[in-house]
Amino acid sequence: RREDIEALEEALKYNDGDAMAWYLLGNVYAWRFRYDEAMDAWKRAARKGLGDYPVLLRNMGLVALKIRNNSRAAAKYYSQAIEKSPGDEELYEEADEAFARSGRIKERIETLEQGAEKLPGSQKINKLLAQSYYFAGRYDDALDCLMSMSFDRWEGDRMAYQVYENSWVEKGRALIEQDKYAEALAAFEKSMEYPENFKIGKPAHPRHAPQLFLAGIVNERLGRHGEAQSAWRRGAEEVHRGWEGRVCPESYYKGLCLARTGRLNQARTLWREMTKGPSRKIRGADYENFLIGLGFQGLEDWQKAVHHLKKAHEADRGNRLYKYHLDLALEHRHV
């Protein structure tokens, strides 16, 4: 209420050194969307005796991250808050977002490892730690982290399984580069399993087009053309309609499978659909740009592909998939 602000401002006229009054005034300012004034009040509160208060530090981190889009400043505030309150699970989760946005993967991993040590039973922290290992290219560490505990699956939450799946797929890619084709195929098969600790079964419409496309490539190199066509047909026939809309990032690979089975026109129709973006905008702008960029990559409109994939990467520099596809688009090539 306006009266709250007036009362606190009046109190501070009599005692400018009242740190708690400055803190409370900052809270009221933030509640009224007066964020610059809120940050100024909180900084005064910190200087006048509340610099070790983790809630104050968290508030400044939240405004720096969500309002000012300053992920480096946010990471500093969150790190200070964690130092004062190392048992607060939410601080690790929010700090992780700050480190992820700025692409500081080393600090991200160190902070989450600290959190996992302090809170070994935290599903949130262990999922984020596994994800950070994956983005760092430490696929075995990611898989070890994921297989060390069970994960409850809240509505719409696929992170743990996605990191598991993607880690096996990337292991497979690396094995292809080493000409270890049998091991690569085994990795792709593992990526399509559903371990019990994730507490999910195989869905009615799985999205395994990426690994099926790659498995087809491996089989083709081995001269097993029938197996290659079989893998591509499976990828081409997947149904990708889901909670985020008519298409998803895996649809890019479905298009590649369609093209490999002689259905290029269908592939191009699918990729054009991707360039419209998600039909339900329930995820961030980075995801939207990634999806659109993949559509243009499929259509080989490299300028637009680079434009959107670069925007996705700039929004989340720690995301390995964003960087991988941006590099491909810059070289004017597909997977």
Short mmCIF file of C-alpha atoms in Angstrom, two decimals:
data_model
loop_
_atom_site.label_atom_id
_atom_site.label_comp_id
_atom_site.label_asym_id
_atom_site.label_seq_id
_atom_site.Cartn_x
_atom_site.Cartn_y
_atom_site.Cartn_z
CA ARG A 1 0.00 0.00 0.00
CA ARG A 2 1.05 3.59 -0.55
CA GLU A 3 0.79 4.07 3.20
CA ASP A 4 3.49 1.44 3.74
CA ILE A 5 5.93 3.35 1.57
CA GLU A 6 5.10 6.64 3.26
CA ALA A 7 5.50 5.13 6.74
CA LEU A 8 8.88 3.57 5.93
CA GLU A 9 10.17 6.70 4.19
CA GLU A 10 9.10 8.78 7.19
CA ALA A 11 10.82 6.36 9.57
CA LEU A 12 14.05 6.61 7.57
CA LYS A 13 14.01 10.40 7.87
CA TYR A 14 14.50 9.91 11.60
CA ASN A 15 16.91 6.96 11.37
CA ASP A 16 18.69 6.61 8.05
CA GLY A 17 20.76 3.77 9.47
CA ASP A 18 17.81 1.40 10.00
CA ALA A 19 18.85 -1.50 7.72
CA MET A 20 15.59 -3.40 8.22
CA ALA A 21 13.53 -0.38 7.20
CA TRP A 22 15.55 -0.04 3.99
CA TYR A 23 15.07 -3.76 3.32
CA LEU A 24 11.30 -3.58 3.86
CA LEU A 25 11.06 -0.44 1.73
CA GLY A 26 12.85 -2.26 -1.07
CA ASN A 27 10.35 -5.11 -0.80
CA VAL A 28 7.41 -2.71 -1.12
CA TYR A 29 9.03 -0.96 -4.07
CA ALA A 30 9.55 -4.32 -5.81
CA TRP A 31 5.95 -5.32 -5.13
CA ARG A 32 4.90 -2.11 -6.92
CA PHE A 33 7.29 -2.87 -9.83
CA ARG A 34 9.60 0.02 -8.92
CA TYR A 35 12.67 -2.15 -9.33
CA ASP A 36 15.37 0.52 -9.60
CA GLU A 37 14.23 2.04 -6.33
CA ALA A 38 13.99 -1.44 -4.81
CA MET A 39 17.58 -2.25 -5.73
CA ASP A 40 18.78 1.07 -4.34
CA ALA A 41 16.95 0.44 -1.05
CA TRP A 42 18.28 -3.12 -0.76
CA LYS A 43 21.85 -1.99 -1.42
CA ARG A 44 21.48 0.58 1.36
CA ALA A 45 20.14 -2.15 3.64
CA ALA A 46 23.17 -4.31 2.81
CA ARG A 47 25.61 -1.47 3.53
CA LYS A 48 23.90 -0.65 6.83
CA GLY A 49 24.06 -4.13 8.35
CA LEU A 50 22.03 -6.69 6.35
CA GLY A 51 24.77 -7.65 3.90
CA ASP A 52 24.78 -11.22 5.26
CA TYR A 53 21.01 -11.70 5.02
CA PRO A 54 20.43 -14.42 2.36
CA VAL A 55 16.87 -13.33 1.57
CA LEU A 56 18.08 -9.82 0.76
CA LEU A 57 20.86 -11.20 -1.45
CA ARG A 58 18.38 -13.50 -3.17
CA ASN A 59 16.02 -10.59 -3.85
CA MET A 60 18.81 -8.63 -5.53
CA GLY A 61 19.80 -11.68 -7.54
CA LEU A 62 16.24 -12.22 -8.69
CA VAL A 63 15.82 -8.65 -9.92
CA ALA A 64 19.24 -8.71 -11.61
CA LEU A 65 18.33 -11.95 -13.40
CA LYS A 66 14.67 -11.54 -14.27
CA ILE A 67 14.27 -7.77 -14.65
CA ARG A 68 17.67 -6.40 -15.61
CA ASN A 69 18.78 -9.52 -17.52
CA ASN A 70 22.20 -9.21 -15.89
CA SER A 71 23.12 -12.83 -15.30
CA ARG A 72 26.65 -12.06 -14.05
CA ALA A 73 25.44 -9.70 -11.34
CA ALA A 74 22.72 -12.20 -10.43
CA ALA A 75 25.25 -15.02 -10.11
CA LYS A 76 27.31 -12.89 -7.72
CA TYR A 77 24.33 -12.20 -5.47
CA TYR A 78 23.20 -15.82 -5.50
CA SER A 79 26.70 -17.08 -4.70
CA GLN A 80 26.79 -14.77 -1.69
CA ALA A 81 23.34 -15.97 -0.60
CA ILE A 82 24.38 -19.62 -0.89
CA GLU A 83 27.45 -18.90 1.22
CA LYS A 84 25.17 -17.60 3.99
CA SER A 85 22.46 -20.26 3.55
CA PRO A 86 24.02 -23.40 2.00
CA GLY A 87 21.01 -25.58 2.83
CA ASP A 88 18.49 -23.61 0.73
CA GLU A 89 17.60 -25.71 -2.32
CA GLU A 90 15.89 -22.88 -4.19
CA LEU A 91 19.03 -20.75 -4.14
CA TYR A 92 20.97 -23.40 -6.07
CA GLU A 93 18.21 -23.68 -8.66
CA GLU A 94 18.05 -19.92 -9.26
CA ALA A 95 21.83 -19.54 -9.20
CA ASP A 96 22.06 -22.28 -11.82
CA GLU A 97 19.87 -20.27 -14.17
CA ALA A 98 22.15 -17.27 -13.75
CA PHE A 99 25.29 -19.30 -14.48
CA ALA A 100 23.59 -21.06 -17.41
CA ARG A 101 22.52 -17.83 -19.08
CA SER A 102 26.04 -16.44 -18.94
CA GLY A 103 27.62 -19.71 -20.14
CA ARG A 104 29.77 -20.11 -17.03
CA ILE A 105 29.72 -23.89 -17.03
CA LYS A 106 32.66 -24.34 -14.62
CA GLU A 107 31.06 -22.21 -11.90
CA ARG A 108 27.70 -23.82 -12.64
CA ILE A 109 29.07 -27.30 -11.98
CA GLU A 110 31.00 -26.23 -8.88
CA THR A 111 27.91 -24.60 -7.35
CA LEU A 112 25.67 -27.58 -8.06
CA GLU A 113 28.27 -30.05 -6.79
CA GLN A 114 28.32 -28.04 -3.56
CA GLY A 115 24.54 -28.24 -3.45
CA ALA A 116 24.51 -31.98 -4.10
CA GLU A 117 26.96 -32.45 -1.24
CA LYS A 118 24.88 -30.33 1.14
CA LEU A 119 21.54 -31.76 -0.01
CA PRO A 120 22.27 -35.25 -1.40
CA GLY A 121 18.59 -36.16 -1.62
CA SER A 122 17.60 -33.16 -3.74
CA GLN A 123 16.13 -34.25 -7.04
CA LYS A 124 16.19 -30.68 -8.37
CA ILE A 125 19.87 -30.19 -7.73
CA ASN A 126 20.90 -33.59 -9.07
CA LYS A 127 18.89 -33.10 -12.26
CA LEU A 128 20.51 -29.72 -12.83
CA LEU A 129 23.95 -31.14 -12.04
CA ALA A 130 23.44 -33.95 -14.56
CA GLN A 131 22.33 -31.38 -17.12
CA SER A 132 25.41 -29.24 -16.47
CA TYR A 133 27.67 -32.29 -16.89
CA TYR A 134 25.92 -32.98 -20.19
CA PHE A 135 26.44 -29.42 -21.41
CA ALA A 136 30.10 -29.70 -20.42
CA GLY A 137 30.46 -32.86 -22.54
CA ARG A 138 30.91 -35.04 -19.44
CA TYR A 139 28.35 -37.63 -20.54
CA ASP A 140 29.47 -40.45 -18.25
CA ASP A 141 29.30 -38.12 -15.23
CA ALA A 142 25.81 -37.04 -16.31
CA LEU A 143 24.65 -40.64 -16.59
CA ASP A 144 26.26 -41.64 -13.28
CA CYS A 145 24.50 -38.73 -11.58
CA LEU A 146 21.13 -39.66 -13.07
CA MET A 147 21.40 -43.36 -12.28
CA SER A 148 22.39 -42.70 -8.65
CA MET A 149 18.84 -41.94 -7.46
CA SER A 150 15.17 -42.05 -8.39
CA PHE A 151 13.31 -39.07 -9.80
CA ASP A 152 9.67 -38.17 -9.41
CA ARG A 153 8.14 -36.89 -12.61
CA TRP A 154 6.00 -33.82 -12.11
CA GLU A 155 3.55 -32.77 -14.81
CA GLY A 156 5.40 -31.68 -17.93
CA ASP A 157 8.84 -32.35 -16.41
CA ARG A 158 11.02 -34.44 -18.73
CA MET A 159 14.43 -33.03 -17.77
CA ALA A 160 15.95 -36.10 -16.11
CA TYR A 161 15.02 -38.43 -18.94
CA GLN A 162 15.96 -35.90 -21.62
CA VAL A 163 19.45 -35.55 -20.16
CA TYR A 164 19.74 -39.35 -19.99
CA GLU A 165 18.61 -39.70 -23.61
CA ASN A 166 20.74 -36.83 -24.92
CA SER A 167 23.86 -38.06 -23.09
CA TRP A 168 23.63 -41.44 -24.77
CA VAL A 169 22.99 -39.81 -28.16
CA GLU A 170 26.05 -37.59 -27.80
CA LYS A 171 28.15 -40.56 -26.71
CA GLY A 172 26.96 -42.23 -29.92
CA ARG A 173 27.94 -39.21 -32.02
CA ALA A 174 31.41 -39.24 -30.50
CA LEU A 175 31.77 -42.96 -31.21
CA ILE A 176 30.82 -42.39 -34.86
CA GLU A 177 33.67 -39.87 -35.14
CA GLN A 178 35.99 -42.59 -33.81
CA ASP A 179 34.65 -45.12 -36.37
CA LYS A 180 33.36 -47.27 -33.49
CA TYR A 181 30.11 -48.10 -35.21
CA ALA A 182 28.99 -51.08 -33.15
CA GLU A 183 29.46 -49.12 -29.92
CA ALA A 184 27.63 -46.15 -31.45
CA LEU A 185 24.62 -48.30 -32.34
CA ALA A 186 24.62 -49.71 -28.79
CA ALA A 187 24.62 -46.15 -27.39
CA PHE A 188 21.65 -45.20 -29.57
CA GLU A 189 19.77 -48.28 -28.36
CA LYS A 190 20.49 -47.32 -24.74
CA SER A 191 19.15 -43.83 -25.42
CA MET A 192 15.76 -45.34 -26.28
CA GLU A 193 15.43 -47.29 -23.02
CA TYR A 194 13.36 -46.10 -20.04
CA PRO A 195 15.14 -46.98 -16.77
CA GLU A 196 12.87 -47.58 -13.79
CA ASN A 197 14.43 -44.85 -11.65
CA PHE A 198 12.90 -42.19 -13.93
CA LYS A 199 9.44 -43.54 -13.05
CA ILE A 200 8.15 -43.24 -16.61
CA GLY A 201 7.34 -45.85 -19.21
CA LYS A 202 7.73 -45.68 -22.95
CA PRO A 203 5.17 -43.12 -24.18
CA ALA A 204 2.61 -43.81 -26.86
CA HIS A 205 4.47 -41.43 -29.18
CA PRO A 206 8.22 -41.44 -28.40
CA ARG A 207 10.52 -38.85 -29.95
CA HIS A 208 13.58 -40.80 -30.96
CA ALA A 209 14.03 -39.41 -34.47
CA PRO A 210 17.54 -38.00 -33.72
CA GLN A 211 19.04 -41.34 -32.69
CA LEU A 212 17.09 -43.23 -35.36
CA PHE A 213 18.45 -40.91 -38.04
CA LEU A 214 22.00 -41.37 -36.73
CA ALA A 215 21.55 -45.14 -36.43
CA GLY A 216 20.53 -45.13 -40.08
CA ILE A 217 23.71 -43.24 -41.00
CA VAL A 218 25.84 -45.80 -39.13
CA ASN A 219 24.10 -48.76 -40.76
CA GLU A 220 24.54 -47.16 -44.17
CA ARG A 221 28.27 -46.77 -43.56
CA LEU A 222 28.39 -50.44 -42.61
CA GLY A 223 26.69 -51.35 -45.88
CA ARG A 224 23.54 -52.48 -44.07
CA HIS A 225 21.13 -50.56 -46.27
CA GLY A 226 18.02 -52.47 -45.19
CA GLU A 227 18.67 -51.69 -41.52
CA ALA A 228 19.38 -48.05 -42.43
CA GLN A 229 16.06 -47.68 -44.25
CA SER A 230 14.25 -49.40 -41.38
CA ALA A 231 15.67 -46.92 -38.84
CA TRP A 232 14.79 -43.95 -41.04
CA ARG A 233 11.25 -45.24 -41.61
CA ARG A 234 10.76 -45.49 -37.83
CA GLY A 235 11.96 -41.91 -37.41
CA ALA A 236 9.81 -40.67 -40.29
CA GLU A 237 6.66 -42.25 -38.85
CA GLU A 238 6.96 -40.74 -35.37
CA VAL A 239 4.12 -38.52 -34.13
CA HIS A 240 5.49 -35.36 -32.54
CA ARG A 241 2.29 -33.57 -31.57
CA GLY A 242 2.57 -32.85 -27.84
CA TRP A 243 2.08 -30.39 -25.02
CA GLU A 244 4.26 -27.75 -26.68
CA GLY A 245 2.39 -27.88 -29.99
CA ARG A 246 2.47 -29.47 -33.43
CA VAL A 247 6.25 -29.65 -33.77
CA CYS A 248 9.32 -29.96 -31.54
CA PRO A 249 13.12 -29.92 -32.04
CA GLU A 250 13.07 -33.67 -32.81
CA SER A 251 10.90 -32.83 -35.83
CA TYR A 252 14.03 -31.55 -37.62
CA TYR A 253 15.41 -35.08 -37.50
CA LYS A 254 12.07 -36.55 -38.47
CA GLY A 255 12.37 -34.40 -41.59
CA LEU A 256 15.82 -35.82 -42.30
CA CYS A 257 14.37 -39.32 -41.96
CA LEU A 258 11.56 -38.42 -44.34
CA ALA A 259 14.09 -37.11 -46.87
CA ARG A 260 16.17 -40.29 -46.60
CA THR A 261 13.10 -42.40 -47.37
CA GLY A 262 12.18 -40.47 -50.50
CA ARG A 263 9.66 -38.08 -48.98
CA LEU A 264 11.44 -34.77 -49.37
CA ASN A 265 8.25 -32.79 -49.99
CA GLN A 266 6.82 -34.01 -46.68
CA ALA A 267 10.09 -33.11 -44.98
CA ARG A 268 10.00 -29.59 -46.36
CA THR A 269 6.37 -29.17 -45.27
CA LEU A 270 7.36 -30.23 -41.76
CA TRP A 271 10.34 -27.86 -41.65
CA ARG A 272 8.17 -24.97 -42.88
CA GLU A 273 5.78 -25.71 -40.02
CA MET A 274 8.73 -25.44 -37.62
CA THR A 275 9.60 -21.96 -38.92
CA LYS A 276 6.24 -20.73 -37.57
CA GLY A 277 7.44 -21.46 -34.05
CA PRO A 278 5.64 -23.38 -31.32
CA SER A 279 1.85 -23.19 -31.48
CA ARG A 280 1.74 -22.97 -27.68
CA LYS A 281 4.18 -20.38 -26.33
CA ILE A 282 4.74 -21.96 -22.94
CA ARG A 283 8.54 -21.97 -23.07
CA GLY A 284 11.16 -19.26 -23.37
CA ALA A 285 12.24 -17.23 -26.39
CA ASP A 286 15.45 -19.29 -26.63
CA TYR A 287 13.40 -22.46 -27.28
CA GLU A 288 11.25 -20.65 -29.85
CA ASN A 289 14.30 -19.38 -31.72
CA PHE A 290 15.90 -22.83 -31.59
CA LEU A 291 12.80 -24.45 -33.08
CA ILE A 292 12.49 -21.83 -35.82
CA GLY A 293 16.23 -22.03 -36.57
CA LEU A 294 16.05 -25.80 -36.96
CA GLY A 295 13.19 -25.38 -39.44
CA PHE A 296 15.25 -22.99 -41.56
CA GLN A 297 18.24 -25.34 -41.23
CA GLY A 298 16.13 -28.13 -42.71
CA LEU A 299 15.05 -25.84 -45.55
CA GLU A 300 18.71 -24.82 -46.04
CA ASP A 301 17.88 -21.14 -45.59
CA TRP A 302 21.19 -20.69 -43.84
CA GLN A 303 20.98 -16.95 -43.19
CA LYS A 304 17.69 -17.25 -41.28
CA ALA A 305 18.86 -20.44 -39.57
CA VAL A 306 21.99 -18.72 -38.26
CA HIS A 307 19.96 -15.67 -37.17
CA HIS A 308 17.56 -17.67 -34.99
CA LEU A 309 20.06 -20.23 -33.72
CA LYS A 310 22.44 -17.43 -32.72
CA LYS A 311 19.64 -15.75 -30.74
CA ALA A 312 18.91 -19.04 -28.98
CA HIS A 313 22.59 -19.53 -28.16
CA GLU A 314 23.00 -15.96 -26.91
CA ALA A 315 20.06 -16.47 -24.53
CA ASP A 316 21.55 -19.69 -23.10
CA ARG A 317 25.24 -20.02 -23.87
CA GLY A 318 25.53 -23.19 -21.85
CA ASN A 319 23.10 -25.15 -24.01
CA ARG A 320 25.13 -27.67 -25.97
CA LEU A 321 22.44 -28.39 -28.58
CA TYR A 322 22.03 -24.71 -29.42
CA LYS A 323 25.77 -24.38 -30.03
CA TYR A 324 25.97 -27.63 -32.00
CA HIS A 325 23.27 -26.65 -34.48
CA LEU A 326 24.54 -23.07 -34.75
CA ASP A 327 27.97 -24.38 -35.74
CA LEU A 328 26.36 -26.63 -38.38
CA ALA A 329 24.32 -23.75 -39.80
CA LEU A 330 27.40 -21.51 -39.97
CA GLU A 331 29.03 -24.23 -42.09
CA HIS A 332 25.88 -24.58 -44.26
CA ARG A 333 25.38 -28.25 -43.48
CA HIS A 334 23.03 -30.71 -41.82
CA VAL A 335 23.81 -33.24 -39.10
#
